[in-house]
Amino acid sequence: MPIPRPHDDETEKDFIARCMGDDTMNTEYPDNAQRSGVCHSQWDNKESKEARMLSDKEKQSMLLAALIKEYGMQAEDPRPKSLKIEEVFADRVIYNVDGQLYESPFSMVDDEPKFGDATKVTSTKIFTKEALSMENRRTLLDAALTSHLSLGEGDWVWIEDFSETDVVYNRDRQSYRTSYTLAEDGVVTFGDTEKVTRQITYKAKESLQETYSEIIQEAGKRNALKDAARVKKILELCQELLSSEDADEKKVGNAAKEAVKVLNWIKSLEAEKTEDGAQFPASAFAYAPEADKPSVWK
């Protein structure tokens, strides 16, 4: 069984309680402190994913892969000869199957798109405020910024990321964040602008958070006690930097590199399962179909 994930409508308190009492968690992480660390990391991962803005290309690729699976293009005939994404909206997608356009609503469930009933459509030219596609929104924002900033010949601006209420753009190698509103007629009005000086630090901390969580999970499946001091040191460093609002960018980057080294070393160790207070490798069990998943060994 996989490590529990937070449900969309679940509070942090309810999730931590469910995670701490999960059978798989109790088996793989018998130590309460370690199990608590994994559970809180799972919740933190959910929080960071909700805050992260998915780029157009990432969202389009994800939906395309899901639609190919939905239409069984990897299965037996009959199946579509071709399938491509035409437009991606906040909660629906328009795609082309063998020349026929379809519109389908979708929602994200456990980080994967789930599609509703598809209907045939004749055009992708839908350009209202509510139905504005991410690609069209980017084009609209780009043009509005060019006008708003009164850019002359040789000046440039490019959009780094955006949501439905904010846009992060780069001008002269400096990143800025500004809020905006979009009127029914497509007119963009920008709010206050601020310099963004910690974009790289944020991404580095996000990477460090993921590696930190993975170290906790992997260490619980393997006997890392022969170099426990090394593991403890990197975990304490990660905790210190991740909890700091003003962590030095260079320190975060160096910690991320060291964390990856420790993680790779832990992964090189043989997985073990705790039975009656002692740890045993996969070879000690009659049934161990996956050498890296002690929870299924019997």
Coordinates of C-alpha atoms in Angstrom, one line a residue:
M1 CA 0.0 0.0 0.0
P2 CA 1.3 3.5 -0.8
I3 CA 1.9 6.2 1.8
P4 CA -1.4 8.1 2.4
R5 CA -2.0 11.3 0.6
P6 CA -4.2 14.2 1.8
H7 CA -7.7 14.3 0.4
D8 CA -8.9 17.6 -1.2
D9 CA -11.5 18.2 1.6
E10 CA -9.3 17.0 4.5
T11 CA -7.9 19.3 7.2
E12 CA -4.3 19.0 8.3
K13 CA -5.3 17.7 11.7
D14 CA -7.5 15.0 10.2
F15 CA -4.9 13.9 7.7
I16 CA -2.1 13.7 10.2
A17 CA -4.3 11.5 12.5
R18 CA -5.2 9.2 9.6
C19 CA -1.6 9.0 8.3
M20 CA -0.2 8.3 11.8
G21 CA -2.7 5.4 12.2
D22 CA -2.2 3.9 8.8
D23 CA -1.2 0.2 8.8
T24 CA 1.5 0.7 6.1
M25 CA 3.0 3.7 7.9
N26 CA 3.1 1.7 11.2
T27 CA 4.8 -1.1 9.4
E28 CA 7.4 0.9 7.5
Y29 CA 7.9 3.6 10.1
P30 CA 7.5 2.1 13.6
D31 CA 9.3 5.1 15.2
N32 CA 6.6 7.8 16.0
A33 CA 8.9 10.7 15.3
Q34 CA 9.9 9.4 11.9
R35 CA 6.4 8.5 11.0
S36 CA 5.3 12.0 12.0
G37 CA 8.0 13.5 9.8
V38 CA 6.8 11.6 6.8
C39 CA 3.1 12.5 7.4
H40 CA 3.9 16.2 7.8
S41 CA 6.1 16.1 4.7
Q42 CA 3.1 14.6 2.7
W43 CA 0.9 17.5 3.9
D44 CA 3.7 20.0 3.1
N45 CA 4.0 18.6 -0.4
K46 CA 0.2 19.1 -0.9
E47 CA 0.5 22.7 0.3
S48 CA 3.4 23.4 -2.1
K49 CA 1.7 21.8 -5.0
E50 CA -1.5 23.8 -4.5
A51 CA 0.6 27.0 -4.4
R52 CA 2.7 26.2 -7.4
M53 CA 1.4 27.5 -10.8
L54 CA 1.3 24.9 -13.5
S55 CA 2.8 26.1 -16.8
D56 CA 0.9 25.8 -20.1
K57 CA 3.2 23.2 -21.5
E58 CA 3.1 21.1 -18.4
K59 CA -0.7 21.1 -18.2
Q60 CA -1.1 20.4 -21.9
S61 CA 1.4 17.5 -21.8
M62 CA -0.4 16.0 -18.7
L63 CA -3.8 16.3 -20.3
L64 CA -2.6 14.8 -23.6
A65 CA -1.1 11.8 -21.8
A66 CA -4.3 11.3 -19.8
L67 CA -6.5 11.6 -22.9
I68 CA -4.4 9.1 -24.9
K69 CA -4.9 6.7 -22.0
E70 CA -8.6 7.5 -21.8
Y71 CA -9.0 6.7 -25.5
G72 CA -7.1 3.5 -25.3
M73 CA -4.5 4.4 -27.9
Q74 CA -2.1 1.9 -26.3
A75 CA -4.7 -0.8 -26.6
E76 CA -6.3 -2.9 -29.3
D77 CA -8.3 -1.5 -32.3
P78 CA -10.6 0.4 -32.8
R79 CA -8.7 3.4 -31.5
P80 CA -8.1 7.0 -32.8
K81 CA -5.5 7.5 -35.4
S82 CA -4.6 10.9 -33.9
L83 CA -5.3 12.9 -30.9
K84 CA -4.1 16.4 -30.1
I85 CA -4.9 19.2 -27.7
E86 CA -6.4 22.3 -29.2
E87 CA -7.1 24.5 -26.1
V88 CA -6.6 24.1 -22.4
F89 CA -8.9 26.0 -20.0
A90 CA -8.9 26.2 -16.2
D91 CA -11.5 23.3 -15.9
R92 CA -12.0 21.9 -19.4
V93 CA -10.1 21.0 -22.5
I94 CA -10.8 21.0 -26.2
Y95 CA -9.1 18.3 -28.2
N96 CA -9.1 16.9 -31.7
V97 CA -9.7 13.2 -32.4
D98 CA -9.3 12.2 -36.0
G99 CA -10.4 15.7 -37.2
Q100 CA -13.4 15.9 -34.8
L101 CA -13.3 18.5 -32.0
Y102 CA -14.5 17.5 -28.5
E103 CA -14.9 19.5 -25.3
S104 CA -14.6 17.8 -22.0
P105 CA -14.6 19.1 -18.4
F106 CA -11.9 17.8 -16.1
S107 CA -10.9 17.9 -12.5
M108 CA -7.7 17.0 -10.7
V109 CA -7.9 13.9 -8.5
D110 CA -4.7 12.7 -6.7
D111 CA -2.6 14.8 -9.1
E112 CA -4.2 13.2 -12.2
P113 CA -6.9 14.6 -14.5
K114 CA -10.3 12.9 -14.4
F115 CA -12.6 13.7 -17.4
G116 CA -16.3 14.3 -17.6
D117 CA -18.6 13.6 -20.5
A118 CA -17.2 14.9 -23.8
T119 CA -19.3 16.8 -26.3
K120 CA -18.7 17.5 -29.9
V121 CA -17.9 21.2 -30.8
T122 CA -17.3 22.9 -34.1
S123 CA -14.8 25.6 -33.1
T124 CA -12.2 26.5 -30.5
K125 CA -12.9 30.2 -30.9
I126 CA -14.2 30.7 -27.3
F127 CA -12.8 33.9 -25.8
T128 CA -14.9 35.0 -22.9
K129 CA -13.4 36.0 -19.5
E130 CA -14.6 32.7 -17.9
A131 CA -13.5 30.5 -20.8
L132 CA -10.2 32.2 -21.6
S133 CA -7.5 29.5 -22.2
M134 CA -4.2 29.7 -20.5
E135 CA -2.4 30.2 -23.8
N136 CA -4.7 33.0 -24.8
R137 CA -4.4 34.5 -21.4
R138 CA -0.6 34.5 -21.7
T139 CA -0.8 36.3 -25.1
L140 CA -3.2 38.8 -23.7
L141 CA -1.0 39.5 -20.7
D142 CA 2.1 39.8 -22.8
A143 CA 0.5 42.4 -25.1
A144 CA -0.9 44.3 -22.1
L145 CA 2.5 44.4 -20.3
T146 CA 4.2 45.7 -23.5
S147 CA 1.8 48.6 -23.6
H148 CA 1.7 49.1 -19.8
L149 CA 5.5 49.4 -19.5
S150 CA 5.7 51.6 -22.6
L151 CA 8.5 49.5 -24.1
G152 CA 10.5 51.0 -26.8
E153 CA 12.5 49.4 -29.6
G154 CA 15.1 47.1 -28.2
D155 CA 13.3 46.8 -24.9
W156 CA 11.7 43.4 -23.9
V157 CA 9.6 41.7 -21.3
W158 CA 8.7 38.1 -20.9
I159 CA 6.3 36.3 -18.7
E160 CA 7.9 33.8 -16.3
D161 CA 4.6 32.5 -14.7
F162 CA 1.1 33.6 -14.0
S163 CA -2.2 32.7 -12.4
E164 CA -5.7 34.0 -12.8
T165 CA -4.9 37.0 -10.5
D166 CA -1.1 37.5 -10.6
V167 CA 1.7 37.6 -13.2
V168 CA 5.5 37.3 -12.7
Y169 CA 7.5 38.9 -15.5
N170 CA 11.1 39.6 -16.3
R171 CA 12.5 42.9 -17.5
D172 CA 16.2 43.6 -17.9
R173 CA 17.0 40.4 -15.9
Q174 CA 14.9 41.5 -12.9
S175 CA 11.7 39.6 -12.0
Y176 CA 8.6 41.5 -10.9
R177 CA 5.2 40.3 -9.6
T178 CA 2.0 42.3 -10.2
S179 CA -1.7 41.6 -9.7
Y180 CA -4.1 42.2 -12.5
T181 CA -7.8 42.1 -13.4
L182 CA -9.3 41.1 -16.6
A183 CA -12.5 42.9 -17.8
E184 CA -15.2 41.2 -19.9
D185 CA -13.9 43.0 -23.0
G186 CA -10.4 41.7 -22.6
V187 CA -8.9 44.8 -21.1
V188 CA -6.2 44.1 -18.5
T189 CA -5.7 46.4 -15.6
F190 CA -2.5 46.0 -13.5
G191 CA -2.2 46.6 -9.8
D192 CA 0.9 47.3 -7.6
T193 CA 4.2 45.9 -8.8
E194 CA 7.0 44.5 -6.6
K195 CA 10.4 43.2 -7.2
V196 CA 10.8 39.4 -6.8
T197 CA 14.2 38.7 -5.4
R198 CA 13.7 35.2 -4.1
Q199 CA 12.4 33.3 -7.1
I200 CA 15.5 31.1 -7.3
T201 CA 15.6 30.5 -3.6
Y202 CA 11.9 29.4 -3.6
K203 CA 12.6 26.8 -6.3
A204 CA 15.8 25.6 -4.5
K205 CA 13.8 25.3 -1.2
E206 CA 11.1 23.4 -3.1
S207 CA 13.7 21.0 -4.4
L208 CA 15.2 20.6 -1.0
Q209 CA 11.8 19.9 0.5
E210 CA 11.2 17.1 -1.9
T211 CA 14.7 15.5 -1.3
Y212 CA 14.3 15.9 2.5
S213 CA 10.9 14.1 2.3
E214 CA 12.4 11.3 0.2
I215 CA 15.4 10.9 2.6
I216 CA 13.0 10.3 5.5
Q217 CA 11.0 7.7 3.5
E218 CA 14.0 5.9 2.1
A219 CA 15.9 5.8 5.4
G220 CA 12.9 4.1 7.0
K221 CA 13.1 1.2 4.5
R222 CA 16.9 0.7 4.8
N223 CA 19.5 0.2 7.5
A224 CA 21.2 3.6 7.4
L225 CA 22.4 3.3 11.0
K226 CA 26.1 2.6 10.0
D227 CA 26.3 6.3 9.1
A228 CA 23.4 7.6 11.2
A229 CA 25.4 10.8 12.0
R230 CA 25.5 11.8 8.4
V231 CA 21.8 11.2 7.9
K232 CA 21.0 13.1 11.1
K233 CA 23.2 16.0 10.1
I234 CA 21.6 16.6 6.7
L235 CA 18.1 16.2 8.1
E236 CA 18.7 18.8 10.8
L237 CA 20.2 21.2 8.2
C238 CA 17.2 20.7 5.9
Q239 CA 14.8 21.4 8.8
E240 CA 16.7 24.5 9.7
L241 CA 16.7 25.9 6.2
L242 CA 13.1 24.9 5.3
S243 CA 11.8 26.6 8.4
S244 CA 13.6 29.8 7.8
E245 CA 11.9 32.7 6.0
D246 CA 15.2 34.3 5.0
A247 CA 17.4 31.3 4.2
D248 CA 20.5 32.2 2.2
E249 CA 20.2 31.1 -1.4
K250 CA 23.7 29.7 -1.5
K251 CA 23.2 27.7 1.6
V252 CA 20.0 26.2 0.3
G253 CA 21.7 25.3 -2.9
N254 CA 24.6 23.6 -1.2
A255 CA 22.3 21.8 1.2
A256 CA 20.2 20.5 -1.7
K257 CA 23.4 19.1 -3.4
E258 CA 24.5 17.4 -0.2
A259 CA 20.9 16.0 0.4
V260 CA 20.9 14.4 -3.0
K261 CA 24.3 12.7 -2.3
V262 CA 22.9 11.4 1.0
L263 CA 19.7 10.2 -0.7
N264 CA 21.7 8.4 -3.4
W265 CA 23.8 6.7 -0.8
I266 CA 20.7 5.6 1.2
K267 CA 19.1 4.2 -2.0
S268 CA 22.2 2.2 -2.6
L269 CA 21.6 0.3 0.6
E270 CA 19.5 -2.9 0.7
A271 CA 15.9 -2.4 1.8
E272 CA 15.0 -4.1 5.1
K273 CA 11.9 -4.8 7.1
T274 CA 11.6 -4.7 10.9
E275 CA 10.3 -7.8 12.5
D276 CA 10.2 -8.2 16.3
G277 CA 12.6 -5.3 16.7
A278 CA 15.2 -6.7 14.2
Q279 CA 15.8 -5.8 10.6
F280 CA 15.8 -8.4 7.8
P281 CA 16.5 -8.1 4.0
A282 CA 14.2 -9.4 1.3
S283 CA 16.1 -12.7 1.1
A284 CA 14.8 -13.6 4.6
F285 CA 11.2 -13.6 3.4
A286 CA 9.4 -16.3 1.4
Y287 CA 7.4 -13.7 -0.5
A288 CA 9.2 -10.5 -1.6
P289 CA 8.0 -9.6 -5.1
E290 CA 9.5 -6.1 -5.0
A291 CA 12.9 -5.8 -3.4
D292 CA 12.3 -2.1 -2.7
K293 CA 8.9 -2.4 -0.9
P294 CA 9.3 -4.1 2.5
S295 CA 5.6 -3.5 3.2
V296 CA 4.6 -6.3 0.9
W297 CA 7.1 -8.9 2.1
K298 CA 5.8 -12.0 3.9

